[in-house]
Each structure stands twice: as structure tokens, then as C-alpha cells.
mmCIF file of C-alpha atoms and ligand atoms in Angstrom:
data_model
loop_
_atom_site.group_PDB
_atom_site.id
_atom_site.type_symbol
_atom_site.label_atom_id
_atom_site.label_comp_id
_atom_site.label_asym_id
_atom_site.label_seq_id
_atom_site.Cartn_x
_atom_site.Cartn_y
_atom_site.Cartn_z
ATOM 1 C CA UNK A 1 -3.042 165.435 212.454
ATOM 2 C CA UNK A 2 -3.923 163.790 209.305
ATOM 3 C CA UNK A 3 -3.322 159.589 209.400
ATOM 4 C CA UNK A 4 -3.521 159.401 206.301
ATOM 5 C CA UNK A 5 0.321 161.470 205.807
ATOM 6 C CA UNK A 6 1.624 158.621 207.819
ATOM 7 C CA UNK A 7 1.141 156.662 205.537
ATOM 8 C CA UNK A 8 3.846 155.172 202.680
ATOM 9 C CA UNK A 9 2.926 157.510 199.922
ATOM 10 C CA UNK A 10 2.388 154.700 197.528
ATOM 11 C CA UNK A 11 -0.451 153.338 200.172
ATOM 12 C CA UNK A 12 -2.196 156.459 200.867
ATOM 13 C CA UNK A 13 -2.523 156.840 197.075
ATOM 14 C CA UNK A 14 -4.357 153.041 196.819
ATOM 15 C CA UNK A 15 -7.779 153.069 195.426
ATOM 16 C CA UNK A 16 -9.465 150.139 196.764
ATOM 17 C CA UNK A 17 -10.196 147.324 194.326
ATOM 18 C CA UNK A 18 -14.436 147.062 193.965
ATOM 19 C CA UNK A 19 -15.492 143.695 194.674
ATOM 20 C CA UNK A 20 -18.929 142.615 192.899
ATOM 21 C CA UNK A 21 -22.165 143.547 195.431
ATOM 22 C CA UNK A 22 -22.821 141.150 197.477
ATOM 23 C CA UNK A 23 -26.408 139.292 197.614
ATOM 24 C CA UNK A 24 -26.978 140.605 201.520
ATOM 25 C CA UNK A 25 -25.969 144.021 200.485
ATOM 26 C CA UNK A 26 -28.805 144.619 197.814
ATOM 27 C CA UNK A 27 -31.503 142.900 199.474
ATOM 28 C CA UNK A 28 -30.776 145.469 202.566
ATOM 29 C CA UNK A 29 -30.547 148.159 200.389
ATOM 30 C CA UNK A 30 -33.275 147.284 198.011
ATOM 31 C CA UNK A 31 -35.254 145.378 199.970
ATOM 32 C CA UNK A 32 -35.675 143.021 196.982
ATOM 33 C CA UNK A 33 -36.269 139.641 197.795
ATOM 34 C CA UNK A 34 -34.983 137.610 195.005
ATOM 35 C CA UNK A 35 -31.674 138.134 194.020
ATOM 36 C CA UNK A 36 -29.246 136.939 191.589
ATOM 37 C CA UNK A 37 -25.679 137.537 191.522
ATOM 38 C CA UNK A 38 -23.595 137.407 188.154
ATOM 39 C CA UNK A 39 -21.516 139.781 188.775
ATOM 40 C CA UNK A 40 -17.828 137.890 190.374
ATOM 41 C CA UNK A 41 -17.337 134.732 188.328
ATOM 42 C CA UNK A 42 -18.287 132.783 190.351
ATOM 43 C CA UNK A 43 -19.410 128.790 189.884
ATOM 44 C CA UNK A 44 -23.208 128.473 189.563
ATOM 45 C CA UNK A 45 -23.326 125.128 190.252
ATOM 46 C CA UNK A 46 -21.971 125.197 193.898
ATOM 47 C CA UNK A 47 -19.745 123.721 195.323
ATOM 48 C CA UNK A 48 -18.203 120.374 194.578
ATOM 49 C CA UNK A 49 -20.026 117.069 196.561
ATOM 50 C CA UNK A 50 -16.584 115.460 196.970
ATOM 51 C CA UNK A 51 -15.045 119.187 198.444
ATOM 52 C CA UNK A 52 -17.942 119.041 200.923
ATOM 53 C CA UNK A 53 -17.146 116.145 202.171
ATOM 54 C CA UNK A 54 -13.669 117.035 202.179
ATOM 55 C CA UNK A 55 -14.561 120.040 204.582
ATOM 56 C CA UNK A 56 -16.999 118.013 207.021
ATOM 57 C CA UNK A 57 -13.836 115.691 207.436
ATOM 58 C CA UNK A 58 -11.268 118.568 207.755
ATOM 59 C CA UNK A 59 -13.953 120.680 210.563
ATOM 60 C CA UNK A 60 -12.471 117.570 212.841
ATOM 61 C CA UNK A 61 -8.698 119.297 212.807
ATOM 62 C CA UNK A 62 -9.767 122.879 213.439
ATOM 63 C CA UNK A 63 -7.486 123.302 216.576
ATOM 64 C CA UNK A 64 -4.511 122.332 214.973
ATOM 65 C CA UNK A 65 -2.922 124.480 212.256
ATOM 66 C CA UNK A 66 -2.641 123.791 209.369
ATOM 67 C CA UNK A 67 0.631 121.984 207.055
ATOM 68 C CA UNK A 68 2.176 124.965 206.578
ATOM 69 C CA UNK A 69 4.169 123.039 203.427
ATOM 70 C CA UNK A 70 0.634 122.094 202.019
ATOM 71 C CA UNK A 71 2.362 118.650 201.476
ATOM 72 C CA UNK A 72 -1.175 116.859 200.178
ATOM 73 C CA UNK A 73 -2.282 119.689 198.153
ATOM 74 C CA UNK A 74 1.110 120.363 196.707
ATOM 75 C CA UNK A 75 1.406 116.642 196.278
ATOM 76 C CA UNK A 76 -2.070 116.473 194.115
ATOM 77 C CA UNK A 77 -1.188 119.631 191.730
ATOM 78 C CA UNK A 78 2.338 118.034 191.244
ATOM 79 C CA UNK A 79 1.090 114.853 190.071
ATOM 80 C CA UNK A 80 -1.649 116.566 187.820
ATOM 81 C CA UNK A 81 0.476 119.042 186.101
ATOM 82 C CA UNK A 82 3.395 116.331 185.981
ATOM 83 C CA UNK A 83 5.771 119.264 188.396
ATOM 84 C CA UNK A 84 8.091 119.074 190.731
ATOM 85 C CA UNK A 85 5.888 119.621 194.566
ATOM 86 C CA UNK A 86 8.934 122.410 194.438
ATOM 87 C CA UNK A 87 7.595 124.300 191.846
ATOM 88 C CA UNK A 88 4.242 125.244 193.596
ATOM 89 C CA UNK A 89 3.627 127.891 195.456
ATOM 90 C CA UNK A 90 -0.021 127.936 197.587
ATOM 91 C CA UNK A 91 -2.327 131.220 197.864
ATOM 92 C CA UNK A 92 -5.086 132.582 199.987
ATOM 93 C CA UNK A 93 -6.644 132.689 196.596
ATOM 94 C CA UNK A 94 -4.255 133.673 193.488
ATOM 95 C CA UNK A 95 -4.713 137.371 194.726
ATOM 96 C CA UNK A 96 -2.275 136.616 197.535
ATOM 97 C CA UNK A 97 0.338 135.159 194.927
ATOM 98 C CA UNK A 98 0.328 138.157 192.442
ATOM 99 C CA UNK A 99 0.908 140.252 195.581
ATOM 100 C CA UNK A 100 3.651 137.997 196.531
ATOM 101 C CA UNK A 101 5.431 138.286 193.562
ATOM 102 C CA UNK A 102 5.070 141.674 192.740
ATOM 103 C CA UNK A 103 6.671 142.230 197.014
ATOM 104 C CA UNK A 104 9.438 140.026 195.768
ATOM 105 C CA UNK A 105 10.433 141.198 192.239
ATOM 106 C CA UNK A 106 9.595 144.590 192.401
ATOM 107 C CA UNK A 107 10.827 148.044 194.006
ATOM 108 C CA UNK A 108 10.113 151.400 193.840
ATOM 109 C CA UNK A 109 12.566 152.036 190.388
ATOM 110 C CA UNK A 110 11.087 149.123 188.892
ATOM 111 C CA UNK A 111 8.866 149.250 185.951
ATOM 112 C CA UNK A 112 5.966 147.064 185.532
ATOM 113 C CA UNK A 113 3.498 146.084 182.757
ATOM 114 C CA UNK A 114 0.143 145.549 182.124
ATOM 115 C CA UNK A 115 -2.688 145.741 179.691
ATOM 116 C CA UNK A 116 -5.174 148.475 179.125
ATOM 117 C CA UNK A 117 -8.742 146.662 180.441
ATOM 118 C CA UNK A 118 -6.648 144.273 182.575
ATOM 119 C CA UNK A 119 -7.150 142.467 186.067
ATOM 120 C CA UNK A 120 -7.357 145.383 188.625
ATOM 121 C CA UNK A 121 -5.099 143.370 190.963
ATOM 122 C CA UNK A 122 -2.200 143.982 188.989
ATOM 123 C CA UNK A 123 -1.781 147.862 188.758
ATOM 124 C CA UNK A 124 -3.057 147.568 192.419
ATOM 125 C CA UNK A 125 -0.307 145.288 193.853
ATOM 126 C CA UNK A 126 2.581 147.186 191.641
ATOM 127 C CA UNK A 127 1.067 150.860 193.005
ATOM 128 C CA UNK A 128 1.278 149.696 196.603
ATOM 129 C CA UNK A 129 5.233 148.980 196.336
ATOM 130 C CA UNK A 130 5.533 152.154 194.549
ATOM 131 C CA UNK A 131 6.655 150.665 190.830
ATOM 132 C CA UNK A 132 5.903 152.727 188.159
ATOM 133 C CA UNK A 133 2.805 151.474 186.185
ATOM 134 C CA UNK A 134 2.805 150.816 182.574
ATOM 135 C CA UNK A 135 -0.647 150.500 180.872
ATOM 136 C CA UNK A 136 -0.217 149.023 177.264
ATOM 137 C CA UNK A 137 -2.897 150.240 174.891
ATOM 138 C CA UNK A 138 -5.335 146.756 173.988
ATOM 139 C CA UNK A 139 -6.139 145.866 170.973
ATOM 140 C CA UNK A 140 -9.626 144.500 169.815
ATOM 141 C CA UNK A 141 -10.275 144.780 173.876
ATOM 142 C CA UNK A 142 -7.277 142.186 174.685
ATOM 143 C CA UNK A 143 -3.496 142.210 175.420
ATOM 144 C CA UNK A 144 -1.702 143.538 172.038
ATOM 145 C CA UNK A 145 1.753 141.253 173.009
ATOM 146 C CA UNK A 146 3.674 143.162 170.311
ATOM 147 C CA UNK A 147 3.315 146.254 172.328
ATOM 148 C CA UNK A 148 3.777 145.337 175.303
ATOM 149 C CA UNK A 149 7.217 143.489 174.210
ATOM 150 C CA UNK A 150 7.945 147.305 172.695
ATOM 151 C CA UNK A 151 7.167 148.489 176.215
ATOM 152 C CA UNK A 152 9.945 146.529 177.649
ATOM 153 C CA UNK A 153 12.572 148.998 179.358
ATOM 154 C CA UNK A 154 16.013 147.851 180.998
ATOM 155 C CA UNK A 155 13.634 149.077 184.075
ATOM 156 C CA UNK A 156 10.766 146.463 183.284
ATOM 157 C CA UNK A 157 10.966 143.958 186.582
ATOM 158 C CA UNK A 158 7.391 142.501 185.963
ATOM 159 C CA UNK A 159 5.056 142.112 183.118
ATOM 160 C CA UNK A 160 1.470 140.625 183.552
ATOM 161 C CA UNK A 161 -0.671 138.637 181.418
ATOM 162 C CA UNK A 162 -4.215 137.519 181.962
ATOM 163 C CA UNK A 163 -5.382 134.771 179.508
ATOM 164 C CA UNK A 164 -8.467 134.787 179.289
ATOM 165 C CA UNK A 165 -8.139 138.272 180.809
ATOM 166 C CA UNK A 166 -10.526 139.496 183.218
ATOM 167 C CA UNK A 167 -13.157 141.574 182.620
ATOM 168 C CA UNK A 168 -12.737 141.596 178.706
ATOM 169 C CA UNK A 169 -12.846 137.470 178.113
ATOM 170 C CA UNK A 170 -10.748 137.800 175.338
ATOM 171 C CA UNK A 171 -7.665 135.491 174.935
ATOM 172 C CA UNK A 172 -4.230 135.452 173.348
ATOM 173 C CA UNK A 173 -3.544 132.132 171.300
ATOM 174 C CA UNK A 174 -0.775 130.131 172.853
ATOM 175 C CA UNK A 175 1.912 130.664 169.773
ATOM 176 C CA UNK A 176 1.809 134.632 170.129
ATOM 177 C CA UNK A 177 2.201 133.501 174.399
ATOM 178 C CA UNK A 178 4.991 131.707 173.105
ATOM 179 C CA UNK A 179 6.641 134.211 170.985
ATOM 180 C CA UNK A 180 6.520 136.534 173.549
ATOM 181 C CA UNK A 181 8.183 134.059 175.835
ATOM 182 C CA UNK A 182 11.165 134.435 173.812
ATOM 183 C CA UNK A 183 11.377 137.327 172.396
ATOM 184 C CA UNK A 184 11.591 139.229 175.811
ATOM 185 C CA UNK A 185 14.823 139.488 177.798
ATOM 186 C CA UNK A 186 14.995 136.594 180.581
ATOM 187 C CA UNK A 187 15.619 139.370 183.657
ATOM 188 C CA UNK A 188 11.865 139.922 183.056
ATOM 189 C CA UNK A 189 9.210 137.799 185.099
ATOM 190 C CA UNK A 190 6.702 137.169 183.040
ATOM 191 C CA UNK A 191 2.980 136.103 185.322
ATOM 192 C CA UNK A 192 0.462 134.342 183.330
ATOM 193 C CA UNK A 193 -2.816 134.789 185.281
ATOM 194 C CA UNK A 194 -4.899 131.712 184.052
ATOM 195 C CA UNK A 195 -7.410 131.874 186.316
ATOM 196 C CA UNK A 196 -10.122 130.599 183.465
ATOM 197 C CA UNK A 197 -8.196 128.567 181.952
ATOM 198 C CA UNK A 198 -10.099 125.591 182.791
ATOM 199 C CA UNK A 199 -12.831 126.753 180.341
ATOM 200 C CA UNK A 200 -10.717 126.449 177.368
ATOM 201 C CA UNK A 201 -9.606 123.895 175.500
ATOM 202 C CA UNK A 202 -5.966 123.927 175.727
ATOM 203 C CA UNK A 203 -6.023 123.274 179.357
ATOM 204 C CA UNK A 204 -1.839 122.624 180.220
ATOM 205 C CA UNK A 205 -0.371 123.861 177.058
ATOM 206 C CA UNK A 206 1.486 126.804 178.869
ATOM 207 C CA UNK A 207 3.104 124.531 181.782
ATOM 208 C CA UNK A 208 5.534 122.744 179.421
ATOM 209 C CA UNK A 209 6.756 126.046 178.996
ATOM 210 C CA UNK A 210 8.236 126.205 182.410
ATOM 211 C CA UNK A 211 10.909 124.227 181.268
ATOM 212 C CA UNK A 212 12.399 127.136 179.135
ATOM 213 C CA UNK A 213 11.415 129.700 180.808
ATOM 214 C CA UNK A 214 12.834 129.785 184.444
ATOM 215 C CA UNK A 215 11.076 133.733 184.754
ATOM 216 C CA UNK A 216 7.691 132.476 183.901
ATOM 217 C CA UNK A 217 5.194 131.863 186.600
ATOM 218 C CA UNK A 218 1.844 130.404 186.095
ATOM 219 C CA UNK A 219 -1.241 131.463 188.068
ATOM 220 C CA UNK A 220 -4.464 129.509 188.314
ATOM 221 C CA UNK A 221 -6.896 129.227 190.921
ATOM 222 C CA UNK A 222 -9.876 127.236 192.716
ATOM 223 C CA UNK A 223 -12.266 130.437 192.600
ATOM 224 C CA UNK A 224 -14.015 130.377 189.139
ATOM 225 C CA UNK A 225 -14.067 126.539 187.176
ATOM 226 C CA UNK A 226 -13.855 124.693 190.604
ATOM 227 C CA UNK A 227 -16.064 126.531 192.485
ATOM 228 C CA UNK A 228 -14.263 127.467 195.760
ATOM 229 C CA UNK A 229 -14.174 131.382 195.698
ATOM 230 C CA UNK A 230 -15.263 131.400 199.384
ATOM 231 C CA UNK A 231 -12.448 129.126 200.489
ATOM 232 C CA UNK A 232 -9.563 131.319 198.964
ATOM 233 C CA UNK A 233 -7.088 128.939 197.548
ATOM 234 C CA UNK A 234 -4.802 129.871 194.081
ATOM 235 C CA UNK A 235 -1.456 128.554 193.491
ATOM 236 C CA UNK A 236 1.542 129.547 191.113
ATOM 237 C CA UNK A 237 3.608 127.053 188.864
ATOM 238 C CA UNK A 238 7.214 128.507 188.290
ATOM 239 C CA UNK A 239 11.208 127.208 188.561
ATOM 240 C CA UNK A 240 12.003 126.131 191.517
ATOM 241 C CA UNK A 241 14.262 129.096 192.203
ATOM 242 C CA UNK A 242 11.215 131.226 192.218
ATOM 243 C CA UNK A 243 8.922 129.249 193.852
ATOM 244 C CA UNK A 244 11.348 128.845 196.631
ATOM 245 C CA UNK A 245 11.650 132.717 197.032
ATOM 246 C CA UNK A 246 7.532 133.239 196.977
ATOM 247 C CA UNK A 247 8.044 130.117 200.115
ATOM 248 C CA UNK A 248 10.230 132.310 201.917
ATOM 249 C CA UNK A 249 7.679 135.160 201.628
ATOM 250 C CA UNK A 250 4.712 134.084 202.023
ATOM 251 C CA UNK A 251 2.622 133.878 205.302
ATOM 252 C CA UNK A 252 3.543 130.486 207.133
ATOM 253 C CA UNK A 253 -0.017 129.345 207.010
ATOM 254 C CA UNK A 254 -2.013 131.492 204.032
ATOM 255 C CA UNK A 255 -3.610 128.702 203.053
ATOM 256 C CA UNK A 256 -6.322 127.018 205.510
ATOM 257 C CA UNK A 257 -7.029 123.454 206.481
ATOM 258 C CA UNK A 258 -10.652 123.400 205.197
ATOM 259 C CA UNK A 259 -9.808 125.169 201.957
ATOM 260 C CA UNK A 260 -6.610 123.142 201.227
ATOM 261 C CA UNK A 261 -8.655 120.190 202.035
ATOM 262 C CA UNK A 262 -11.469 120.991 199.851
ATOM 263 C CA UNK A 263 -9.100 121.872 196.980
ATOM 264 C CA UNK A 264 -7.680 118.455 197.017
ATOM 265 C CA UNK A 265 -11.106 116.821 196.993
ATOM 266 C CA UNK A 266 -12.645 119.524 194.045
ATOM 267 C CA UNK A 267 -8.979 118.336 191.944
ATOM 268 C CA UNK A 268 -10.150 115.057 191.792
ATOM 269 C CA UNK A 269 -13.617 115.863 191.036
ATOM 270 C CA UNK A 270 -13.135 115.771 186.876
ATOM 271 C CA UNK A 271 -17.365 115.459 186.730
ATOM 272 C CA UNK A 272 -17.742 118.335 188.597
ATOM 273 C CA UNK A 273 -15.257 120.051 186.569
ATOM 274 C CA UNK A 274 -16.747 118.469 183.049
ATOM 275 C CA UNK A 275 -20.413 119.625 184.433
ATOM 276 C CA UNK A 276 -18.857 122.961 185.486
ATOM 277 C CA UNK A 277 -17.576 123.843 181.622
ATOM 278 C CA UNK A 278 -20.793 122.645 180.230
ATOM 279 C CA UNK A 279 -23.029 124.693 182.371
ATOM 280 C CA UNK A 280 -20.820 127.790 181.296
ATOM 281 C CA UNK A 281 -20.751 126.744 177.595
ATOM 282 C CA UNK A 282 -24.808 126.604 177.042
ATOM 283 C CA UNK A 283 -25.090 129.942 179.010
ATOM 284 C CA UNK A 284 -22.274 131.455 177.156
ATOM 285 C CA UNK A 285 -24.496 130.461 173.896
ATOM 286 C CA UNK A 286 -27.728 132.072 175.474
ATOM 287 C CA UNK A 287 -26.347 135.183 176.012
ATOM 288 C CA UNK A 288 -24.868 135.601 172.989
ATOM 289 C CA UNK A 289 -28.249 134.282 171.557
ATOM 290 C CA UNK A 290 -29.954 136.859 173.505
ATOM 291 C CA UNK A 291 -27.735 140.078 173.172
ATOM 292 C CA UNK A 292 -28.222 138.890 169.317
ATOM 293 C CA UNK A 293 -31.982 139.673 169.777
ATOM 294 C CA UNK A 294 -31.520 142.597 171.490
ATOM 295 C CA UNK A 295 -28.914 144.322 169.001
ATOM 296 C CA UNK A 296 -26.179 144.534 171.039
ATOM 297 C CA UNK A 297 -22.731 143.959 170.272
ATOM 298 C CA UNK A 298 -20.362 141.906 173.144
ATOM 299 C CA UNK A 299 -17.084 141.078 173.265
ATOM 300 C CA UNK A 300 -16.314 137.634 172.373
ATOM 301 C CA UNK A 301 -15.385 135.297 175.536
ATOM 302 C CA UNK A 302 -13.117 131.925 176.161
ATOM 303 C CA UNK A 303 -14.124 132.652 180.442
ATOM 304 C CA UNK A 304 -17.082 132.483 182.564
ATOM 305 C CA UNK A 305 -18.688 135.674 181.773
ATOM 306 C CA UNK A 306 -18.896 138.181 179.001
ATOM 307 C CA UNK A 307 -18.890 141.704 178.365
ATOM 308 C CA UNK A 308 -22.141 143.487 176.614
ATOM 309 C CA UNK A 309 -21.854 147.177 175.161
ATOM 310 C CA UNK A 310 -25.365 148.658 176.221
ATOM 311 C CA UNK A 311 -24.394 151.598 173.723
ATOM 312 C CA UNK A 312 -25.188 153.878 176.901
ATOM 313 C CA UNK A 313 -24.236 154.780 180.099
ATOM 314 C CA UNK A 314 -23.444 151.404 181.521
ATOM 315 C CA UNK A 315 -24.033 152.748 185.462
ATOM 316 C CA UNK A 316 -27.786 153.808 184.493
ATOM 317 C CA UNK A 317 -28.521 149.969 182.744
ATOM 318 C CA UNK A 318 -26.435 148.485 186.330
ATOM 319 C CA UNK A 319 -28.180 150.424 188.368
ATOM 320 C CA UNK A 320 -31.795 149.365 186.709
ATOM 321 C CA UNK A 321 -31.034 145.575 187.248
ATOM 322 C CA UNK A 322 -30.033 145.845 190.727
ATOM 323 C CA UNK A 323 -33.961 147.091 191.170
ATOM 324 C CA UNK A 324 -35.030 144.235 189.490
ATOM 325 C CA UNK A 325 -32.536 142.122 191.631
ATOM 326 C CA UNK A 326 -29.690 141.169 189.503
ATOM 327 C CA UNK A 327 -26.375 141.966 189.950
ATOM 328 C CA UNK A 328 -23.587 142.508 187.357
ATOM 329 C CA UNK A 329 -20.744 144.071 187.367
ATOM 330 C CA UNK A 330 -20.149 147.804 185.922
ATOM 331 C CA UNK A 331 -16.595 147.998 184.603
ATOM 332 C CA UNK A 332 -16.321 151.637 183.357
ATOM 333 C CA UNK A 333 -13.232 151.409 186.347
ATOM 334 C CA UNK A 334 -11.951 149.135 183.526
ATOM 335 C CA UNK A 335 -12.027 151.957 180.751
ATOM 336 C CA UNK A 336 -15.247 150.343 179.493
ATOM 337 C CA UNK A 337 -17.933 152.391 180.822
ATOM 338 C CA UNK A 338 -20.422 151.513 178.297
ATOM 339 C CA UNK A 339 -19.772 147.996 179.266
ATOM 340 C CA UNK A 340 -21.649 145.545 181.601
ATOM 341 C CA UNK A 341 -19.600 142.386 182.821
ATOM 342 C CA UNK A 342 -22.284 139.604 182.938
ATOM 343 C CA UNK A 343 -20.545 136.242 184.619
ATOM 344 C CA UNK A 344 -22.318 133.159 183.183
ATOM 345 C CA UNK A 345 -24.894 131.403 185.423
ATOM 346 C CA UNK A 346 -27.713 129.139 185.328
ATOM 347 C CA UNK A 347 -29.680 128.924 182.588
ATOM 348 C CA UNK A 348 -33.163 130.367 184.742
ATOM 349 C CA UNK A 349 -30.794 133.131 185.747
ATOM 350 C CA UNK A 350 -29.411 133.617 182.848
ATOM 351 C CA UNK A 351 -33.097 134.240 180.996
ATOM 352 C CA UNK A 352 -34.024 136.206 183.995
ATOM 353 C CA UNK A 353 -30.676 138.380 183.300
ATOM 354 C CA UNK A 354 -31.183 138.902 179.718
ATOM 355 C CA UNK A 355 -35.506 140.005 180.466
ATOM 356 C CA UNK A 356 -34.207 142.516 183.305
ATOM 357 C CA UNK A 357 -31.642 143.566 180.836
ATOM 358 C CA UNK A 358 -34.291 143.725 178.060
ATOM 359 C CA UNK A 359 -36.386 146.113 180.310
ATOM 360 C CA UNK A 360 -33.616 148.492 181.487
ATOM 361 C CA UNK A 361 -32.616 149.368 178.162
ATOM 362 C CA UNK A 362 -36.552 149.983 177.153
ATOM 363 C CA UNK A 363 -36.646 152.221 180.458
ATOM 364 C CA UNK A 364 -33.568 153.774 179.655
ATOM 365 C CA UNK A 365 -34.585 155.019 175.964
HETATM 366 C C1 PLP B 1 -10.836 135.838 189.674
HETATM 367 C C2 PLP B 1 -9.458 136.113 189.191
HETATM 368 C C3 PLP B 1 -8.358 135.659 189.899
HETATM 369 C C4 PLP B 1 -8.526 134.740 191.059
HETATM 370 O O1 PLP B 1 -8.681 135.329 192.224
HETATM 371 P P1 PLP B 1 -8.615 134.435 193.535
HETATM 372 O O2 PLP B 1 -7.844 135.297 194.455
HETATM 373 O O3 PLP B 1 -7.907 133.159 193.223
HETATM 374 O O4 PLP B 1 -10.023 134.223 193.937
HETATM 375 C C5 PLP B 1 -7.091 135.918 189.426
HETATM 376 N N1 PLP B 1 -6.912 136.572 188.269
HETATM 377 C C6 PLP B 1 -7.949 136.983 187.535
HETATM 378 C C7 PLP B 1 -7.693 137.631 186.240
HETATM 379 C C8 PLP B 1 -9.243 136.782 187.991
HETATM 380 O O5 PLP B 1 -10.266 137.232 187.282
#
């Protein structure tokens, strides 16, 4: 008997999503020494001082569980973003709170939108309920809003927006956000995935919109600008009415004591934060410096990484600069396969990077 035909049809037809290779995994299969990862977003800087203490604190409450309410943490993000504590739903990372919403908006007859070169998460979360996808074409690599509005059916339960979107960088100004907020009937939820936000400039623009929009929710997380990927804490900023649904759902206690803890400690960290931005700003300009003087086009970035077009077969160029120890992330999975998804690190890495790229595309030719 085959276990995989008793499986929901919609599960057994899940392609798992590829997470970026870990450190451990290339040095065992490589046997290089030296390794550099820049290939999951992730903060180069470490962690936050004030989150580590946080943690050493928290390590004294491990027996208990945790608030399963998240009262503190809810408490700090309320008073930042000037919400309701109501109005927040907690994650095991923001992962866990597009899959909540997409288990409580959307059914099998449901139709749900996304962009072409989009977060994998989202066609990923809508396949497993068994929602028909709906890829809308991009345009210059990013969400084309106008079409997706067009690709609104009386069947559309869910649309998704990444700003900046993920792996592409590439960001939709707040008035066409805006627009689109309007234009689009209210029965559609709307998700805003703003997990980089914190590297732009406009950093709480779209929360005054949850005022008018009671089918808008807001994602943003402490993976990439805080630093806290390992911990797995996101959170999503909606009406009440919503947020108490995703409550009801949600697992008492997804969120842990040590990361909740840390999360409140990183929040109040704005030097961390400052130093975090600037570290991702100069690296930003040394790539683009660098794929300058080595003729290759990118696409322009407002995140923490940035997509290069090595005009070849992107898997060959990967697959040279995980010999040389560096690790990026090949996004032809993404529709961009002569793409390489470089996330910004240190400025040593980063020239270390841009030589091993440098070589691979000699070797290549
Ligand atoms: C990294 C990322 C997230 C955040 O994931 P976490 O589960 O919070 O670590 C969400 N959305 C996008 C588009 C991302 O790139």
C-alpha cells in the first residue's frame, strides 16, 4: 500500500519549500572549512546584546510555559505601533501566521492570489488547503497591483502582497498599496507581508491603514532587521475581528518564552536596529558597486539582499561558490533561473562573495 494515497490530495501534491543550505551541511559535504552563508536573510550582525540578556534571564522560567496571551510582547508592539494589544496576533515566526490565515479564510472553492516571483510560503500554504492558486504575471520583477486587482474573482478569498517582496527586493510605493486598498471589494483579505520593512524608510506608513481597512492584515517579523531568525517569532497587525479569529486558531503556546522574551528586549533595542540598516545599506552599495564591475545587471533592492542575473545558468555559478564556501541562494524555483539571491552581509563577506563570484563566472566561460 502506498502512504502517500492516504494522504489529503492537496498534501500529497506539496512540494516542500527549500530552505537556504545550512553552514554544517556544506562543510560536511564539502569539507570546506570556511564558510559563509548569504543565502536566508539573515542579520549579519548577530544577535541583539539587550535580546541576550533577555534570554539568559528567561532560561530561569523554562519549566513553566509560557503566557499563552503573550501579554508583555503584545503589550510592547501595541505601544510601538500605537494598536490596540487586540489587534496582534503572535507567530512561531510570520510563516506560522500566513498559514494561519490562509486555514482560516480559505477553502477548497476559494481562489487565492499571488505574484509571479513571490514568497514561496504563499502558494505553499493556499496548495495545502486545496485553494486554487492564482499567479499574477510581475512586472519589472515586482507585484503589477493593476493586475492582480483584474484578477479579482467573486471566488478571490485571499490575496498576498510582499513589500519588499522576497526574493526579487523590489517594492510597491505606498500610494499604488493604497489604491489597491480601495479599489478591491472588502470580502477580500488583503496580507501585506512586510517582513523588510524595517529597511525602508517609510517604516509605519501602512498601519494607519488598518483603520479603513478591517480585511487588511499586516505581517512583519523578528527574523531579518532584528536579527532573531533562530528564535521564530512574527506577528500580524489586523481589526480586531480578525485578530481574534487567528487567537482562536492558533496553537495555545506557538510562541516560546525565550523568543517572546528576546523579542521584547531586540524592540527596544533602536541602536541595534539603526546599526542593523546601516550595515545592510553600505553592503547593499558594494554589491551594486561590484556587480557594476563585473557587468552584470541586478534587480534593484529596498531588503536585505539582492538579486544578480549571471546571464547563465544560475545552478552552475551556485554550485561554484559553494566550493569556494559561500552560500547563496539559487531561485530558478522562483522563475528566475538565471538569478542568484545574494542576502547582504558583512562587508569582509561581502568582498569575499563578490571575488568567489568573480571566479565562477571566469570558470564558467
Ligand atoms: C523571511 C520572510 C518572512 C519571515 O519569515 P519568519 O517565519 O518570520 O522567519 C516572511 N515573509 C517573507 C516574504 C520573508 O522573506
Amino acid at each position: 500500500m502506498n502512504l502517500c494515497d492516504l494522504a489529503v490530495d492537496s498534501i500529497a501534491a506539496l512540494q516542500p519549500y527549500v530552505p537556504g543550505k545550512p553552514i554544517e551541511e556544506l562543510q560536511r559535504q564539502y569539507g570546506v572549512r570556511d564558510v559563509i552563508k548569504l543565502a536566508s536573510n539573515e542579520s549579519p550582525i548577530g544577535p541583539s546584546q539587550a535580546a541576550l540578556a533577555a534570554i539568559a534571564l528567561a532560561t530561569r522560567d523554562l519549566t513553566r510555559y509560557p503566557d499563552g496571551n503573550g501579554f508583555t510582547l503584545k503589550q510592547a508592539l501595541a505601544e510601538k505601533f500605537q494598536l490596540d494589544a487586540g489587534q496582534i496576533t503572535l507567530g512561531n515566526g510570520s510563516n506560522d501566521v500566513l498559514e494561519l490565515i490562509a486555514r482560516c479564510f480559505v477553502s477548497p472553492v476559494d481562489e487565492v492570489i499571488f505574484s509571479q516571483h513571490a514568497f514561496a510560503v504563499y502558494p505553499l500554504v493556499a496548495q495545502a488547503i486545496g485553494a486554487s492558486l492564482v499567479e499574477v504575471p510581475a512586472k519589472d520583477f515586482g507585484h503589477d497591483l493593476t493586475a492582480m486587482q483584474q484578477a479579482i474573482t467573486p471566488k478571490t478569498k485571499l490575496v498576498f502582497i510582499a513589500n519588499p517582496n522576497n526574493p526579487t527586493g523590489t517594492y510597491v510605493a505606498a500610494n499604488e498599496i493604497y489604491g489597491f486598498l480601495q479599489a478591491i471589494p472588502d470580502n477580500v483579505i488583503v496580507v501585506l507581508d512586510e517582513a523588510y520593512v524595517e529597511y525602508g524608510d517609510n517604516e509605519q506608513n501602512s498601519i494607519d491603514w488598518l483603520k479603513e481597512f478591517p480585511n487588511l492584515i499586516i505581517c512583519r517579523t523578528f527574523s531579518k532587521a532584528y536579527g532573531l531568525a533562530g528564535l521564530r517569532v512574527g506577528f500580524a497587525l489586523s481589526s480586531p475581528e480578525i485578530a481574534d479569529l487567528l487567537n482562536r486558531l492558533r496553537q495555545p503556546f506557538n510562541v516560546n518564552h525565550l523568543a517572546m522574551s528576546a523579542a521584547i528586549a531586540a524592540l527596544g533595542d533602536e541602536d541595534y536596529l539603526q546599526r542593523a540598516k546601516q550595515v545592510n545599506a553600505e553592503g547593499m552599495q558594494q554589491y551594486i558597486e561590484g556587480f557594476n564591475k563585473l557587468g552584470l545587471s541586478y534587480i534593484p533592492s529596498k531588503a536585505n539582499f539582492i538579486c544578480v542575473d549571471v546571464a547563465t545558468h544560475a545552478a552552475d555559478i551556485y554550485e561554484k561558490l559553494l566550493q569556494q564556501g559561500v552560500i547563496v541562494r539559487p531561485v530558478a524555483g522562483y522563475g528566475l533561473p538565471t538569478h542568484l539571491r545574494i542576502s547582504i552581509g558583512l562587508e569582509h563577506e561581502n568582498q569575499r562573495c563578490l571575488e568567489a563570484l568573480e571566479n565562477s563566472l571566469a570558470e564558467a566561460k
